[in-house]
Structure formats: C-alpha cells, structure tokens
Coordinates of C-alpha atoms in Angstrom, one line a residue:
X1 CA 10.9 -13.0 -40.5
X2 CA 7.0 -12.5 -39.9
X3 CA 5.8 -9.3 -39.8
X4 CA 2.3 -7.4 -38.5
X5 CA 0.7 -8.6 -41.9
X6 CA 1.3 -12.3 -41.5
X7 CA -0.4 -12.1 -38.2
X8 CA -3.3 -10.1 -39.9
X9 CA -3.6 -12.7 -42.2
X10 CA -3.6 -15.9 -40.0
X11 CA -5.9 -14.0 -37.6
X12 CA -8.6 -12.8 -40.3
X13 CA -8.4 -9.1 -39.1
X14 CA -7.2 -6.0 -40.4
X15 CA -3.6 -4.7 -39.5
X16 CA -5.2 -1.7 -37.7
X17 CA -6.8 -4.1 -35.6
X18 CA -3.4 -5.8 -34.7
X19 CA -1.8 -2.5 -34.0
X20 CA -4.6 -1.8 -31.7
X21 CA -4.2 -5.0 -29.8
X22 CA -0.9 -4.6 -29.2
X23 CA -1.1 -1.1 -28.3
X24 CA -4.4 -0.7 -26.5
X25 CA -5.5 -4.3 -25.8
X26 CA -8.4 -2.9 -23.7
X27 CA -9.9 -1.4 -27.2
X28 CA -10.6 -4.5 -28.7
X29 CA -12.6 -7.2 -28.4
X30 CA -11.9 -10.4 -26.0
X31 CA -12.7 -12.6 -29.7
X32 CA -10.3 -10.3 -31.9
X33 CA -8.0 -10.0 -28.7
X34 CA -7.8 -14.1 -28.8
X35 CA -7.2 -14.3 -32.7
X36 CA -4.5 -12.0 -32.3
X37 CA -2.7 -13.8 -30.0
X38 CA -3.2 -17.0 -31.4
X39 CA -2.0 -15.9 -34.6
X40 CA 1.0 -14.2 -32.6
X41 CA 2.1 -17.5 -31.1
X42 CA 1.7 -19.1 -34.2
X43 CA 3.6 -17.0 -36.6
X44 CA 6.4 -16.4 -33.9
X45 CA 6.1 -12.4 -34.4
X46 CA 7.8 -10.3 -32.3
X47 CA 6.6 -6.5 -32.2
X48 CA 9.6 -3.6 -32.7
X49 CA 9.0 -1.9 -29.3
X50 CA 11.4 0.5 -29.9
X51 CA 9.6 1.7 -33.6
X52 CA 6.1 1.6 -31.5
X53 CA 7.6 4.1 -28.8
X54 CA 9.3 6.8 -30.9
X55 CA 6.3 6.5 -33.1
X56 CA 4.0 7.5 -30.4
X57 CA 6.3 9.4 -28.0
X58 CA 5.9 6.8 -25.3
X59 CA 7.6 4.4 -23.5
X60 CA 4.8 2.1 -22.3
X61 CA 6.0 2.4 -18.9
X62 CA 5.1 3.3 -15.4
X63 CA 7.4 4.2 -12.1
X64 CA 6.1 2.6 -9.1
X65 CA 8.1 4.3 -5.9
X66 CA 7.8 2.0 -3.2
X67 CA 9.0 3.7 0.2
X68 CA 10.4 0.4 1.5
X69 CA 10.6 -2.6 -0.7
X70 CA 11.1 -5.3 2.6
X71 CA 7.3 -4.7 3.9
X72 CA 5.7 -7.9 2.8
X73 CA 2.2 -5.2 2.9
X74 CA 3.8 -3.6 -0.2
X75 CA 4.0 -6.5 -1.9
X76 CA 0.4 -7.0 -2.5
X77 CA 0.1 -3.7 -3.7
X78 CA 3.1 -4.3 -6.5
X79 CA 1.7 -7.7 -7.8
X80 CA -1.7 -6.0 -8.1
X81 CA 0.1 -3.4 -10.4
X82 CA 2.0 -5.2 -12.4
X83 CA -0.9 -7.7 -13.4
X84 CA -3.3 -4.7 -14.5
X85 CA 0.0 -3.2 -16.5
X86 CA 0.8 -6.1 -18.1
X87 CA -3.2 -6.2 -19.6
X88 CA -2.5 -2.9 -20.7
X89 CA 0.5 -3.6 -22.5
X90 CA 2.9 -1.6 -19.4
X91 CA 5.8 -2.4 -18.4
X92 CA 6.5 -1.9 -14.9
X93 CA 9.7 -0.3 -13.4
X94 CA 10.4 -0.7 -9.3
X95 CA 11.8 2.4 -7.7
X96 CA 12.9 1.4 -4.1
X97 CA 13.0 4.7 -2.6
X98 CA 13.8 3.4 1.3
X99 CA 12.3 6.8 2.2
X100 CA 14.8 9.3 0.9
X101 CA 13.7 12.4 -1.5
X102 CA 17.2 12.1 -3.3
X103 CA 16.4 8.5 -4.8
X104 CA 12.7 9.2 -5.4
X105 CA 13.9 11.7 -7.8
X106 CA 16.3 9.9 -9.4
X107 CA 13.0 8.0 -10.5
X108 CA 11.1 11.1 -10.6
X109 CA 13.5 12.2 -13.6
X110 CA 12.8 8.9 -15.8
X111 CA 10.0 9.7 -16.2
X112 CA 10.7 13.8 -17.1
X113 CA 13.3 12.2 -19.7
X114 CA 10.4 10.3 -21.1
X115 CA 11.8 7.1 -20.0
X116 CA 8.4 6.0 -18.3
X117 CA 4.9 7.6 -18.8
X118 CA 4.0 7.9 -15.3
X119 CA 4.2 7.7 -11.3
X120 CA 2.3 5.0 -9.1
X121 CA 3.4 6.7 -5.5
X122 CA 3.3 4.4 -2.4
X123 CA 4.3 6.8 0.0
X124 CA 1.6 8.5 1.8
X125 CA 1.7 12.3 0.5
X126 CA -0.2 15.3 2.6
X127 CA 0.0 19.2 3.6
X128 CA 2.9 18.3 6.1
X129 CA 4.5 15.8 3.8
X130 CA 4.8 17.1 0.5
X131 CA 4.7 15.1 -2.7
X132 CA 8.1 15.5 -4.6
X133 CA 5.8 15.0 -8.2
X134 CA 6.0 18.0 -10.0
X135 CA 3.3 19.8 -11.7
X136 CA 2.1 18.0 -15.3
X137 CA 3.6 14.4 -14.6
X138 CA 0.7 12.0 -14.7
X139 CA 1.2 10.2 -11.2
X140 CA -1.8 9.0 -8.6
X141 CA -0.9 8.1 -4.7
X142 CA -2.1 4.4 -3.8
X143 CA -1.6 5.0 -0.2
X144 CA -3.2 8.3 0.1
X145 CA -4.3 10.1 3.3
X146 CA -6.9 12.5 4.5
X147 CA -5.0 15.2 3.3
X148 CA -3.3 14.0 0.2
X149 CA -3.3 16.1 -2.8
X150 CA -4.0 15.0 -6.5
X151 CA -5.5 11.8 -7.3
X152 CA -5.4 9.1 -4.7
X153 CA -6.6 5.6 -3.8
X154 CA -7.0 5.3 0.0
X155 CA -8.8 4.0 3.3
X156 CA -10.1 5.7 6.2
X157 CA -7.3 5.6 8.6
X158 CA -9.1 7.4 11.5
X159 CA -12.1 5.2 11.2
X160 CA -10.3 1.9 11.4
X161 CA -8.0 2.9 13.8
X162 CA -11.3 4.2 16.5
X163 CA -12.9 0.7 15.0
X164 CA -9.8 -0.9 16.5
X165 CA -9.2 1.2 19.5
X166 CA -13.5 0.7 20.3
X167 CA -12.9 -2.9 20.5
X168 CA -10.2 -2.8 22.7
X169 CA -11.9 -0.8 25.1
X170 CA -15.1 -2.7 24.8
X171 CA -12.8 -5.7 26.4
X172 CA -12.4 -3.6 29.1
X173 CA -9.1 -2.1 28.3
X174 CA -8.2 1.5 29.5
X175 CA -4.4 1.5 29.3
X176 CA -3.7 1.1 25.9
X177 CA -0.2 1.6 24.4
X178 CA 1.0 2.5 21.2
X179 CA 3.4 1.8 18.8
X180 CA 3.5 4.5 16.3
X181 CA 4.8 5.3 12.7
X182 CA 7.6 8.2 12.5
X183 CA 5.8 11.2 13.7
X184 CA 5.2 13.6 10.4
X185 CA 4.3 10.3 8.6
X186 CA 0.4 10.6 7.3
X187 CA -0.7 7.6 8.0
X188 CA 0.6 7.9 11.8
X189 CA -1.2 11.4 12.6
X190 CA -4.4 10.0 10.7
X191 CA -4.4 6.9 13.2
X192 CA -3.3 8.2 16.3
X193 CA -6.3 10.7 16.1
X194 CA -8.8 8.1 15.7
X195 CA -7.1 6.7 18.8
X196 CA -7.6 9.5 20.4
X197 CA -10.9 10.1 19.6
X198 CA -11.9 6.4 20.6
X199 CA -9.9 7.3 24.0
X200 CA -12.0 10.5 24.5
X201 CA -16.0 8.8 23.7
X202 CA -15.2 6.5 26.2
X203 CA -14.0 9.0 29.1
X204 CA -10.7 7.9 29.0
X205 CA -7.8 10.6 29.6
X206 CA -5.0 10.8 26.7
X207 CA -1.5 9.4 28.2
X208 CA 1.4 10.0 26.0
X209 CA 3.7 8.3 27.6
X210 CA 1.5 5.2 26.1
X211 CA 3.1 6.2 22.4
X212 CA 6.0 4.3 21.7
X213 CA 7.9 5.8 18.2
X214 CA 8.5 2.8 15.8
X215 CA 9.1 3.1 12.0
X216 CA 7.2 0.7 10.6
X217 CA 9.7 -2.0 10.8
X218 CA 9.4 -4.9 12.5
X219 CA 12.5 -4.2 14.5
X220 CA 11.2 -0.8 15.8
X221 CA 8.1 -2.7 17.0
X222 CA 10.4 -5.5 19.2
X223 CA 12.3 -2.6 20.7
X224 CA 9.4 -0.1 21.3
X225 CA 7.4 -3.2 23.1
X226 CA 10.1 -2.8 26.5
X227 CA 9.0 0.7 26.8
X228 CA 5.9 -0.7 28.1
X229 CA 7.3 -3.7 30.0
X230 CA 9.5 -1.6 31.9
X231 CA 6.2 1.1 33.1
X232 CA 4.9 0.6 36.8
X233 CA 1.6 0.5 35.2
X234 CA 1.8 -1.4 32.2
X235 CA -0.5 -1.3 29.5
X236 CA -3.2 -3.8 29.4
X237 CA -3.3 -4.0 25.5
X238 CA -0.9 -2.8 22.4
X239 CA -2.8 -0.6 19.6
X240 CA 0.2 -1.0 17.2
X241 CA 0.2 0.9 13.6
X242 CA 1.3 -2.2 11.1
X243 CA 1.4 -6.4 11.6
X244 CA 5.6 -5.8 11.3
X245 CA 6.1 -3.7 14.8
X246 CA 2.9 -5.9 16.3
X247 CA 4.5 -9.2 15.6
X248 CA 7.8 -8.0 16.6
X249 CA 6.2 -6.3 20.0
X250 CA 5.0 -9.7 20.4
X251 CA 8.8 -11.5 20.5
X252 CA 10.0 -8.7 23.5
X253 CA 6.3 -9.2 25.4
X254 CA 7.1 -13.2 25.3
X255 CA 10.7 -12.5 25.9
X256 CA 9.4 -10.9 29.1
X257 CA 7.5 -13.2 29.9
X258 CA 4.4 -12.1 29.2
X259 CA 1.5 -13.6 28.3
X260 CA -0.7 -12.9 25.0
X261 CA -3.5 -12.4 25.5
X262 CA -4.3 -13.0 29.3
X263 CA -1.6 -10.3 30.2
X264 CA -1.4 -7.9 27.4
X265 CA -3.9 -7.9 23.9
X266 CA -2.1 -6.6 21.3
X267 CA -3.3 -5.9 17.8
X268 CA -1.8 -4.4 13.9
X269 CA -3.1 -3.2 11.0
X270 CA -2.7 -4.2 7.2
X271 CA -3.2 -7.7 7.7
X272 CA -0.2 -9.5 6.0
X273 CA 0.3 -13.1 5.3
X274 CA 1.9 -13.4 8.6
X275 CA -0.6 -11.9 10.6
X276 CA -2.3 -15.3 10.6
X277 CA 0.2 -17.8 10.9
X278 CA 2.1 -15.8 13.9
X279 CA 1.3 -16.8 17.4
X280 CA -0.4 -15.8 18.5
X281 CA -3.0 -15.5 15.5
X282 CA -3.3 -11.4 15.3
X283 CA -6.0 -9.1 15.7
X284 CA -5.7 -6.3 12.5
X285 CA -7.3 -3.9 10.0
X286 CA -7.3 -5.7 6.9
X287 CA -6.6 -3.3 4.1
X288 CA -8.0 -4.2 0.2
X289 CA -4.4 -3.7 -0.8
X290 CA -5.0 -5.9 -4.3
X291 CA -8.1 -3.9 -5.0
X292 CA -6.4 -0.6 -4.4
X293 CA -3.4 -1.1 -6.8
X294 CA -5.6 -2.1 -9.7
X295 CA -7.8 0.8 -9.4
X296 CA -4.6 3.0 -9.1
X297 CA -2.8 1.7 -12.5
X298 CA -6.6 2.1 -13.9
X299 CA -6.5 5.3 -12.9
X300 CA -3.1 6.2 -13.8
X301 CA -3.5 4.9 -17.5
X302 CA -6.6 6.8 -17.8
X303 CA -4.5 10.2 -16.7
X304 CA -1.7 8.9 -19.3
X305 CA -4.3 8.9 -22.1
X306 CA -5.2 12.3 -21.5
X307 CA -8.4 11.9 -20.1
X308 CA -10.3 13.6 -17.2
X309 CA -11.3 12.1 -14.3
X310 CA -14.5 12.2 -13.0
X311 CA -13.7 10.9 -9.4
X312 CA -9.9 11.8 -8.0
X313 CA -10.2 10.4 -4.7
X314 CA -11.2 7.0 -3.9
X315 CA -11.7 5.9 -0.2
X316 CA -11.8 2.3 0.1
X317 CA -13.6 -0.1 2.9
X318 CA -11.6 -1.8 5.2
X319 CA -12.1 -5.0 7.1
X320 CA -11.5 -5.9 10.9
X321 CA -10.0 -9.0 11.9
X322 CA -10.9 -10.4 15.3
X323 CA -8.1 -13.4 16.0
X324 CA -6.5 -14.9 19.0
X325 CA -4.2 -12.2 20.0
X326 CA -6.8 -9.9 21.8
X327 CA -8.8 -10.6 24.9
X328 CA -10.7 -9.4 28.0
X329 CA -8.3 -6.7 30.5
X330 CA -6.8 -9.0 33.1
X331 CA -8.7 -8.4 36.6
X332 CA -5.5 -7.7 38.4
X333 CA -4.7 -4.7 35.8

C-alpha cells in the first residue's frame, strides 16, 4: 500500500509539501501542485481523510442551504460553489431547506457537531427576516439584501428593479403590474421599492391593486397573471420578480389570448437558461450568479481559516437584458 512518502519520493518534494497540497492546495505552487498530483495518480495513493480531520479538528466541509432546490437560478450559484470547494480540497454538503426554519437547522446543527466547517446561506437574511446562524459559526449569505447582517455577497435589488421599471415606462407604459415574491421576503421589499420609486420620478400614482403575490415559483406566476386579465383596465406591461413566475405569467396571458408584446410587455429578473429559449425571448436582470458563489466560498474559507476580513459586504453589478418580450404600450391602452 503506498503511503505519503512514496508520493514524496516520485514527486521530488518534501512530505510537508505533500501534506500541504492536500490540505491547503492554494499554498502551494501550480509546479509542486502538478508533481503532486502526478505522482498521486501514479503511485495510486489514497489520503486517510478520516486521520487528516481528527488531526486538525475539521471536517473539510461546508453546508450550503439552498431555500428551494427546483429554481434552475440556484443552480448556478451551487455549481459555482462546489467547483471553488473542490480547489480547496471541500467537500460540499446540499441542505434543501424548501423554506422552513426547522430543516435549516437540522443543517445548522452539522455543522455545531463539527460535522461541516461552515454555512454558505442562499436565503436572503435581513432586520425583518432574521438569520437562524447563530453567533460564532463561520457562515456568509450569497444572496444578501440591503439590510443583511454579517458577511454577504449581493446585487442592488432596488437599482435593477427602477433600471427595469425606467425602461418600461420609457415605452410608454403607465400601468404596470406586478408579480411579487411572498411579502416579508428581502428581496421582494428591496424590488418593489425601486418600483416604486421608478413609478414616482415619472409622476405616475402607486396602484396596489397592480401587485399580484406569487412565491417565486413558476406556478404562482401562471396563476397571479389572471389577476390582471380579469381587471377593466388591464395592465399594459408585467414587472415580474424572477424568469419562473414571468414565464409562467406568460402561459395564462397566451391562454387568454393575449398577445406578447403588442398587448402586454412582460419582463423577469435573474436571467435563467430559459429566459432565452422561451417565447417569447424575455426581457430580465441578469444576475452574476457564478461570480457571486465563488466569491462567497472564497470568502467563507477565508472566515474558516480564522482570518479577518477586510471587506464584508460585496455588492455586485448586474446586467439588463433587452429581448423580444417587451415593447411599445399599445395605443388603444
């Protein structure tokens, strides 16, 4: 059975610099890194995992909570993760939350029993929607808000959504519905005041009967759409919180027989895969989903290790997407 020696040997380094590859790949260098591995491959060694983790009282692990698994918008996020774990020498561990408190702390508690080293958090956390992390457990939010406590990768939720809302009305739109997160979710007060805002600079008078409740599912978005087909004065365009509910307000709107653009716009935000491919093509805020999880798992290891941070918050750019499912307020509106 080969052993960290015969790799040493093969690779013509020391067996400190071995142990360092295979415990903090990012200390050594790309060359030594490559010899390593080489001589890994070669030799057919297999590292005792268990050994390295009582030895140094971790479990080179991280907890990712995801709030809803089925959004295909969390899925970037999650392959971005794992890829920076896995060059880190992390394992990754899923925690499909769907939302509730009592299964994020079922996860919460592998990681207080030292089964995992840390907390990725997908779910926007704020003032009004607390954070169930408690105090001392390295964890960073890579969905943050305004308002979200601790270290956090974000966007600027307001600003897209008055970016989107802006174009809208530069179209000549002035009844614009929307189809909303739940209420108390962060990322739904954050947008629907940038929509309110963008309203209010161009004179126009907030309606709430134009907010239609949906949860983010694509389901919620085809059933909140015939709230607006059934008004006497329909909106003229569709401000919808995420590509799921947009694409699915688009199914009821054609259902009803009406027409995309020419009759209603209607526009998302995240800009998933299908957001391109649907028809039609949709109008979104395209959010640097990839970018954001890597910089979160950078910034959680570097918590792990013990070190301070000189930046906590991190507020992204996002990217606005003009495609075929927005156009000019019918005349007749």
């Amino acid at each position: 059975m080969s052993n960290i020696r015969d790799v040493a040997r093969i690779a013509g380094v020391s067996v400190a610099t071995v142990s360092r590859a295979l415990s903090a790949p990012e200390k050594v260098s790309n060359e030594s890194l490559a010899k390593v591995k080489t001589a890994i491959a070669q030799v057919g060694y297999r590292p005792n995992m268990l050994a390295r983790n009582f030895r140094s009282t971790r479990s080179y692990a991280v907890v990712v909570l995801v709030p809803d698994i089925a959004n295909p918008f969390y899925s970037l996020f999650i392959r971005a993760l794992e890829d920076r774990a896995q060059q880190k020498g992390y394992a990754v561990l899923l925690g499909d939350t769907r939302g509730t408190s009592e299964r994020e702390q079922d996860y919460i508690r592998r990681v207080e029993t030292r089964l995992a080293d840390g907390i990725i958090q997908l779910r926007p956390s704020s003032e009004k929607s607390h954070s169930n992390i408690p105090p001392g457990i390295a964890c960073v939010n890579a969905c943050g808000c305004e308002f979200t406590t601790g270290p956090s990768i974000r966007i600027d939720n307001r600003a897209a959504a008055r970016t989107m809302v802006d174009y809208l009305i530069s179209l000549g739109h002035r009844r614009i519905g929307v189809i909303s997160g739940l209420k108390d979710n962060p990322h739904t007060i954050d947008r629907l005041e940038g929509y309110k805002e963008s309203l209010a600079s161009a004179g126009i008078t907030f309606d709430k009967d134009l907010i239609a409740e949906g949860d983010f599912t694509m389901w919620s978005g085809l059933n909140s759409a015939f709230q607006f087909c059934n008004m006497k004065e329909r909106p003229t365009a569709i401000f919808s919180m995420n590509d799921e509910m947009a694409i699915g307000a688009m199914q009821t709107l054609k259902s009803q027989g009406i027409r995309i653009p020419e009759d209603m716009s209607v526009t998302g935000f995240d800009d998933i895969a299908y957001a391109k491919y649907c028809d039609p093509s949709l109008t979104t805020i395209s959010q640097p989903a990839e970018e954001m999880g890597k910089m979160a798992m950078d910034m959680l290891l570097r918590l792990i290790e013990g070190e301070t941070l000189s930046q906590t918050v991190c507020v992204l750019p996002t990217e606005f997407i003009i495609r075929k499912s927005t156009g000019p307020a019918p005349t007749h509106a």
